[in-house]
C-alpha positions as a LaTeX table, in Angstrom:
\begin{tabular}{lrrr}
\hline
Residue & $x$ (\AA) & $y$ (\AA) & $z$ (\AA) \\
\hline
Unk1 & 10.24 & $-36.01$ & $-37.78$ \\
Unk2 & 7.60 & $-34.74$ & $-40.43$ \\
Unk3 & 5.86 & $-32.90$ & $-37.51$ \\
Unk4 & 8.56 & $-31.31$ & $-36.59$ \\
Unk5 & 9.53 & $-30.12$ & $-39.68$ \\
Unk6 & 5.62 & $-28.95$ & $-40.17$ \\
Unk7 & 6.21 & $-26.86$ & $-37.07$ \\
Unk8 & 9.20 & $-25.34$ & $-37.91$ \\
Unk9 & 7.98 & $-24.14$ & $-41.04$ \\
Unk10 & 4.89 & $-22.88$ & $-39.12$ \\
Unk11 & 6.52 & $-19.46$ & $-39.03$ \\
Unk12 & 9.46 & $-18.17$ & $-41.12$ \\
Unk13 & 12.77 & $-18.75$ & $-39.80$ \\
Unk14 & 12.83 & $-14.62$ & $-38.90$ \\
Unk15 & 9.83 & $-14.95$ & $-36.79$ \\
Unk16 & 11.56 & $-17.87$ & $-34.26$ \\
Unk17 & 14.49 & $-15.88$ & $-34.18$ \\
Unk18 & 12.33 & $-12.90$ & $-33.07$ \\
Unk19 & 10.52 & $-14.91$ & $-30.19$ \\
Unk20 & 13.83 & $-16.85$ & $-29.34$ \\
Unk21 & 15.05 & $-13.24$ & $-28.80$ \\
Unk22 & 11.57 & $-12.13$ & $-27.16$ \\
Unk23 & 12.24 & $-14.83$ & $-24.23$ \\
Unk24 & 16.01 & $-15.26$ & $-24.14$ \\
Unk25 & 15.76 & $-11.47$ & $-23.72$ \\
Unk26 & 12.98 & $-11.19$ & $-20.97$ \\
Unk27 & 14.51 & $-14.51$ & $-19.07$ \\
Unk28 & 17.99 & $-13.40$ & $-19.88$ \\
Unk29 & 17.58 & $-9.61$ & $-18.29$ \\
Unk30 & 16.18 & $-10.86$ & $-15.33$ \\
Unk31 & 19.01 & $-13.10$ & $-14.04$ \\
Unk32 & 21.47 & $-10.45$ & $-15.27$ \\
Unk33 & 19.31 & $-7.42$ & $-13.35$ \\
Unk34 & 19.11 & $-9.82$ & $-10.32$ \\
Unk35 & 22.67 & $-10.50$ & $-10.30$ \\
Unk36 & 23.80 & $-7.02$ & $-10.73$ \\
Unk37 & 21.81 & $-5.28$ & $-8.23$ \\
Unk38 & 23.74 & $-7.32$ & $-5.75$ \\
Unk39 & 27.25 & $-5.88$ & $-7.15$ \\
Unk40 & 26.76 & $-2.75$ & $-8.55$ \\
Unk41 & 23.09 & $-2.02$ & $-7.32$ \\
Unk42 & 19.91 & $-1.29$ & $-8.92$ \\
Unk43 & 16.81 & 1.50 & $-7.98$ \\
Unk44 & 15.37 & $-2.24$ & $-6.70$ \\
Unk45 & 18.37 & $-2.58$ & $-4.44$ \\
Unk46 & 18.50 & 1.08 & $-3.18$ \\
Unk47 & 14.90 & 0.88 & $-2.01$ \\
Unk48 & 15.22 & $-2.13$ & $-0.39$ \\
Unk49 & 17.64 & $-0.90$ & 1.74 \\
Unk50 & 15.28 & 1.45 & 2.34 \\
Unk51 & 12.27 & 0.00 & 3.42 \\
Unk52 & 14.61 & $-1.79$ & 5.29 \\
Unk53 & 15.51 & 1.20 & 7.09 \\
Unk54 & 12.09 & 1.96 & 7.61 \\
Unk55 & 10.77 & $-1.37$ & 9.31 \\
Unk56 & 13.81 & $-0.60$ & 11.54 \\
Unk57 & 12.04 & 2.28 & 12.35 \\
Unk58 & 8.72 & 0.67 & 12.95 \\
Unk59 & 10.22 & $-0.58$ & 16.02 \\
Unk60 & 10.89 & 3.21 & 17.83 \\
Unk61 & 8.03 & 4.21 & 16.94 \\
Unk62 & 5.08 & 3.44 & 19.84 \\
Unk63 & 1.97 & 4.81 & 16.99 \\
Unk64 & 2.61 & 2.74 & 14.13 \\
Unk65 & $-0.50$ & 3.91 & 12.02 \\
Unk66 & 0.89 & 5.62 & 9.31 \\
Unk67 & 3.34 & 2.53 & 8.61 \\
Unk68 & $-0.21$ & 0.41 & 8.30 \\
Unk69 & $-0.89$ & 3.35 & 5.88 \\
Unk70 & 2.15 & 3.14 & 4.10 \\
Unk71 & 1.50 & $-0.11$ & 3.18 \\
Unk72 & $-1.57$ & 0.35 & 1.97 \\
Unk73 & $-0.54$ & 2.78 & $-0.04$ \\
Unk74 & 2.09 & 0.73 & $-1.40$ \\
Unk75 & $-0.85$ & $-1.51$ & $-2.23$ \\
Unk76 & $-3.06$ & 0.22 & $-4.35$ \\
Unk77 & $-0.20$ & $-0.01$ & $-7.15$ \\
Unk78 & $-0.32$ & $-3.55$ & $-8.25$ \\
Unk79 & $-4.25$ & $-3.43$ & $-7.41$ \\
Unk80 & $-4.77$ & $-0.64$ & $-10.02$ \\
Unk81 & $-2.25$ & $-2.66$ & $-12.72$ \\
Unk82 & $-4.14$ & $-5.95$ & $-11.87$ \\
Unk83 & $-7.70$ & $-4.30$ & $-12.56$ \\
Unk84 & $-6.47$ & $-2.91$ & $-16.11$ \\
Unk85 & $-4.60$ & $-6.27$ & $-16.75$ \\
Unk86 & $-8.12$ & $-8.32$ & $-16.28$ \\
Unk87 & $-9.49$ & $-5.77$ & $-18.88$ \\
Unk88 & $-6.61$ & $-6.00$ & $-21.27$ \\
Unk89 & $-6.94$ & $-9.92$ & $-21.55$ \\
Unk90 & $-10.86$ & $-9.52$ & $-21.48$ \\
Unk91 & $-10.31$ & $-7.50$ & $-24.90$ \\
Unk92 & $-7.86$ & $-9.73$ & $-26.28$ \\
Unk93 & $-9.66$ & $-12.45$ & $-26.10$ \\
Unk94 & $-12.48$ & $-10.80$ & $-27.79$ \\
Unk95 & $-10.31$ & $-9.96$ & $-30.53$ \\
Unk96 & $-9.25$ & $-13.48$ & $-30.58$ \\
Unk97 & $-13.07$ & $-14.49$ & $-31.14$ \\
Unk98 & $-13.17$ & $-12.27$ & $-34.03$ \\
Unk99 & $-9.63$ & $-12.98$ & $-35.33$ \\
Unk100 & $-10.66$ & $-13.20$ & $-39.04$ \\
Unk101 & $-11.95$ & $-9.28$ & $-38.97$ \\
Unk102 & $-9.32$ & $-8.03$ & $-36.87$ \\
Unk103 & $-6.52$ & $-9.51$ & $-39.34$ \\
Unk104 & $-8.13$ & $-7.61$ & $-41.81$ \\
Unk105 & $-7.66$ & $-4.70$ & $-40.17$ \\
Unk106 & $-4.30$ & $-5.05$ & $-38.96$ \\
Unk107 & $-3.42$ & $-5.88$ & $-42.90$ \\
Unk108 & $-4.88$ & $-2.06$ & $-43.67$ \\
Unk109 & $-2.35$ & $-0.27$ & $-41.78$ \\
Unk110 & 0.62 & 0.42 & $-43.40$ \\
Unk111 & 3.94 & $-1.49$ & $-43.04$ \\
Unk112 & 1.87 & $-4.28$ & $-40.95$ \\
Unk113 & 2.81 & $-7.74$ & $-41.97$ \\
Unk114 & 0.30 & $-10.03$ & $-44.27$ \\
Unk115 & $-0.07$ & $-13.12$ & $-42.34$ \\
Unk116 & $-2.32$ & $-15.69$ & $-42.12$ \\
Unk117 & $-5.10$ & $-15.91$ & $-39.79$ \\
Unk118 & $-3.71$ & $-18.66$ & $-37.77$ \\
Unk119 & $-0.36$ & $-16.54$ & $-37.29$ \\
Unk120 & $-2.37$ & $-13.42$ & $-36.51$ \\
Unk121 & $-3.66$ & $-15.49$ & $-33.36$ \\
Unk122 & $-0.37$ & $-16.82$ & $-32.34$ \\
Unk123 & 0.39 & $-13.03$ & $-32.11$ \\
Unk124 & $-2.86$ & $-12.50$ & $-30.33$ \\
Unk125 & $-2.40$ & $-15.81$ & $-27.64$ \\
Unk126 & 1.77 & $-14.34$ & $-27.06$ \\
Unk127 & $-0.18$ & $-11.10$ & $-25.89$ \\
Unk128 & $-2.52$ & $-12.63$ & $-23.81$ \\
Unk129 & $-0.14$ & $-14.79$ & $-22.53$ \\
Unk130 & 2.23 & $-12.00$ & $-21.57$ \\
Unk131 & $-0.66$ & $-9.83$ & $-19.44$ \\
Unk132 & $-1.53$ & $-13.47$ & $-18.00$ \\
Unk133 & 1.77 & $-13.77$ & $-16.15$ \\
Unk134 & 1.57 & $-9.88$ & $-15.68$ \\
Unk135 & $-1.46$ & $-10.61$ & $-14.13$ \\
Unk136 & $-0.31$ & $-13.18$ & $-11.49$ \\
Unk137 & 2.89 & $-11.25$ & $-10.48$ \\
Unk138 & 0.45 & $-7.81$ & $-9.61$ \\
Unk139 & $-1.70$ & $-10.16$ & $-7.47$ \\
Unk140 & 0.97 & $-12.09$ & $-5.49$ \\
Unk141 & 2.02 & $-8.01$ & $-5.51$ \\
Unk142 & $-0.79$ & $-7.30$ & $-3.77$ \\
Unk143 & $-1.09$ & $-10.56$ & $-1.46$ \\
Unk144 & 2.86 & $-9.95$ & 0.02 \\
Unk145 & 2.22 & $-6.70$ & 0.68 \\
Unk146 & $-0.64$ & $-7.90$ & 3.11 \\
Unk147 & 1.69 & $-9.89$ & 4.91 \\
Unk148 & 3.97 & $-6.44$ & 5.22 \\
Unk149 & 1.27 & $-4.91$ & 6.56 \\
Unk150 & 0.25 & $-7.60$ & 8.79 \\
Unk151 & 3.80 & $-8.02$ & 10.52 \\
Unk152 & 3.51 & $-4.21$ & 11.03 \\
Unk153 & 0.54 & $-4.80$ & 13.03 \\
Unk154 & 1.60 & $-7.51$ & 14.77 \\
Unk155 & 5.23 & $-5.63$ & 15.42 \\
Unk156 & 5.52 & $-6.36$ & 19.45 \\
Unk157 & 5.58 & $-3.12$ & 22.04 \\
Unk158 & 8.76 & $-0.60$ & 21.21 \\
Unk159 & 9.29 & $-1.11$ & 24.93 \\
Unk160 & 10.16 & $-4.89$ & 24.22 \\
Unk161 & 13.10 & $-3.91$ & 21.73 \\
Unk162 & 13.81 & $-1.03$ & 23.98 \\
Unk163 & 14.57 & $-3.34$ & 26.85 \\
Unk164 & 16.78 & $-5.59$ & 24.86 \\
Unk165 & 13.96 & $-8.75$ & 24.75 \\
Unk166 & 14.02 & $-8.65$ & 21.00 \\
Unk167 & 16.14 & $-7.99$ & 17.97 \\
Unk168 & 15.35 & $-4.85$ & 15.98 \\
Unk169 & 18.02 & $-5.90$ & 13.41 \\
Unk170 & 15.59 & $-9.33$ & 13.39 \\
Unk171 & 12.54 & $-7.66$ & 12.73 \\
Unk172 & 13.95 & $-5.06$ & 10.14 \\
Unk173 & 15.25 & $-7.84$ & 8.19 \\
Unk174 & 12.41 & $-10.13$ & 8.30 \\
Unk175 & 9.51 & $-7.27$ & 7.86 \\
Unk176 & 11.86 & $-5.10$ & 5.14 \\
Unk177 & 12.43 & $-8.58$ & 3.19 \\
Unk178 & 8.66 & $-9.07$ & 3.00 \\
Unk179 & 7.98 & $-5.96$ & 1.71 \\
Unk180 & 11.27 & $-5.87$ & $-0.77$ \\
Unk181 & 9.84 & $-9.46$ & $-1.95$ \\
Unk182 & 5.93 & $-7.26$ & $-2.96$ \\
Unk183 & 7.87 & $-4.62$ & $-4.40$ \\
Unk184 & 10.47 & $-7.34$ & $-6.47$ \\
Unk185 & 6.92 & $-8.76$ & $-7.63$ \\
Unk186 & 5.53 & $-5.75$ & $-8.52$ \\
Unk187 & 8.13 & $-5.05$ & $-10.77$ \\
Unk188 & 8.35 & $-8.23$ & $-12.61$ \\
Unk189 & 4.75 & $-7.66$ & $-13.53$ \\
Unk190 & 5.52 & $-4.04$ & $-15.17$ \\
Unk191 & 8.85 & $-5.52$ & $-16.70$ \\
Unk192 & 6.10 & $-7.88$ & $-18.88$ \\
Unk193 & 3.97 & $-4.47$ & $-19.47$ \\
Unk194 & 6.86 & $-2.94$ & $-20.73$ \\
Unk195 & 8.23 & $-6.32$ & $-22.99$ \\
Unk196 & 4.07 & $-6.70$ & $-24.27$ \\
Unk197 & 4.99 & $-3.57$ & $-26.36$ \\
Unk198 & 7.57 & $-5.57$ & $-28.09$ \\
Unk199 & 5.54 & $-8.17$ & $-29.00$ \\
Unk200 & 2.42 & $-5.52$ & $-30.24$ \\
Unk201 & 5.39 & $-4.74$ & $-32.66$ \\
Unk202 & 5.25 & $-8.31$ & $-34.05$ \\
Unk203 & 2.51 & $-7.57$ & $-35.82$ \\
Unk204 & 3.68 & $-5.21$ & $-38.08$ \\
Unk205 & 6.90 & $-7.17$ & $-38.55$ \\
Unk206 & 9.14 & $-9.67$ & $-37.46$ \\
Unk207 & 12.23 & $-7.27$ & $-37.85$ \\
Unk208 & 10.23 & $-4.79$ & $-35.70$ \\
Unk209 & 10.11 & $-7.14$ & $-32.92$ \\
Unk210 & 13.64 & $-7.78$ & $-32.89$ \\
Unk211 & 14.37 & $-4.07$ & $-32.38$ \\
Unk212 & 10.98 & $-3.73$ & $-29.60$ \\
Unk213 & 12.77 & $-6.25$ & $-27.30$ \\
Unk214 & 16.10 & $-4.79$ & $-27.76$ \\
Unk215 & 14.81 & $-1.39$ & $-27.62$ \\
Unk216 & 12.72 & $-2.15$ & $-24.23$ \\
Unk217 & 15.43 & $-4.08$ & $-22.66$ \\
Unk218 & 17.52 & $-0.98$ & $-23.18$ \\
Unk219 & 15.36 & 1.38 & $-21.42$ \\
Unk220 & 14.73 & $-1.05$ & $-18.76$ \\
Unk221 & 18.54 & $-1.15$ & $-18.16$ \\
Unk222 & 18.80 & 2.47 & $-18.35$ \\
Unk223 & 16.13 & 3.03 & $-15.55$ \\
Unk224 & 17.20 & 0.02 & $-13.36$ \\
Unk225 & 20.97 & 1.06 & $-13.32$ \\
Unk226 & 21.32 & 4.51 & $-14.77$ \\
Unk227 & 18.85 & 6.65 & $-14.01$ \\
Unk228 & 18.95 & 9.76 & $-11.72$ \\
Unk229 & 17.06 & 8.57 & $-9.44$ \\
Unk230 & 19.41 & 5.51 & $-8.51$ \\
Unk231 & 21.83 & 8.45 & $-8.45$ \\
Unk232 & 19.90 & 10.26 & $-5.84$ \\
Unk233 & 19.05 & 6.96 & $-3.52$ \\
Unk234 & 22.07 & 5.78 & $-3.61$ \\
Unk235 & 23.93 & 9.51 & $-2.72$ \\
Unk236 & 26.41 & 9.76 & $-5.57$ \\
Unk237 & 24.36 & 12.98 & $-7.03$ \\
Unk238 & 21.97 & 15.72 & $-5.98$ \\
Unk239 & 19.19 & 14.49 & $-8.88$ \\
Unk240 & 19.42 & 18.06 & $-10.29$ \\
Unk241 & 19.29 & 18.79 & $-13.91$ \\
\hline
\end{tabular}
């Protein structure tokens, strides 16, 4: 019971409430964006039923090169996030080696909280540990849209589905959900991009953290389900303005 208590006190009672806000918020947003986008949609929804529409189209088409180049395309997205998110841990765990000067630092800039050194890190290891899952969803990004682009390749002879041998609905489905699944991945890694600016607000102050994670989760909602661009995708405006 005493090391319990000695963790709670760890960090003032404003500082769990901040992280139990950081994570109910993050885990909470995805489960409600999930569920939504199947009732009222999402710009994640709309393009799904787009790329659905365009493995659908894979199988008219007797050239499918520039659907192999598509996906490639597609590709080089979560590559480029991946490479920066190596380099973004890489510094912050140099900063973590040098923790004591860096707090000093940090305590310099005005309105920044005075913490202790061990605290400082805690800050520095929820960072890390935020572009470590970033890290892993860019990757598995990358690796799903491989197996988009090797179903593409592998799509049988337009003739086949022509001649009523195979299902195009069947191979829409299958090859759209494959590549809905890299792009679903994708943005779960740049949903933690966006939330690690949140927790960079920690450090000047627990209160500023609280209003980071609502702030982010707002603008995530905002582009998710009210942006122009759903507007536009989904046909209910022209996008002009």
């Amino acid at each position: 019971m005493e090391k319990l208590w000695t963790v709670l006190t760890f960090l003032p009672a404003i500082d769990w409430l901040a992280l139990v806000l950081f994570f109910g918020g993050w885990v909470g947003y995805a489960q409600f964006a999930k569920h939504q986008a199947v009732s009222k949609g999402s710009v994640l929804a709309a393009t799904n039923r787009e790329r659905r529409l365009w493995m659908l189209q894979v199988t008219y088409r007797e050239v499918r090169v520039i659907d192999g180049v598509v996906v490639q395309s597609l590709s080089t997205s979560p590559s480029f996030f991946a490479s920066t998110t190596i380099l973004i841990i890489g510094g912050l765990l140099a900063v973590l080696g040098a923790s004591d000067q860096a707090s000093e630092l940090v305590r310099e800039i005005p309105f920044a909280a005075r913490t202790s050194t061990l605290v400082f890190d805690l800050k520095l290891v929820l960072l890390a540990g935020i572009f470590v899952y970033a890290f892993f969803r860019f990757t598995w990004s990358m690796r799903q849209y491989t197996f988009g682009a090797l179903l593409v390749a592998s799509a049988p002879d337009h003739k086949l589905f022509e001649s009523g041998g195979l299902s195009r609905e069947a191979f829409a489905d299958r090859a759209g959900r494959v590549v809905g699944l890299a792009a679903e991945t994708f943005n779960d890694g740049l949903r933690a991009y966006y939330l690690a600016f949140a927790a960079i607000a920690w450090f000047f102050s627990p209160w500023a953290f609280i209003g980071g994670t609502v702030g982010v989760i707002y603008i995530l909602y905002q582009r998710e389900f009210r942006s122009e661009v759903l507007k536009v995708l989904q046909g209910d405006g022209s996008g002009e303005g």
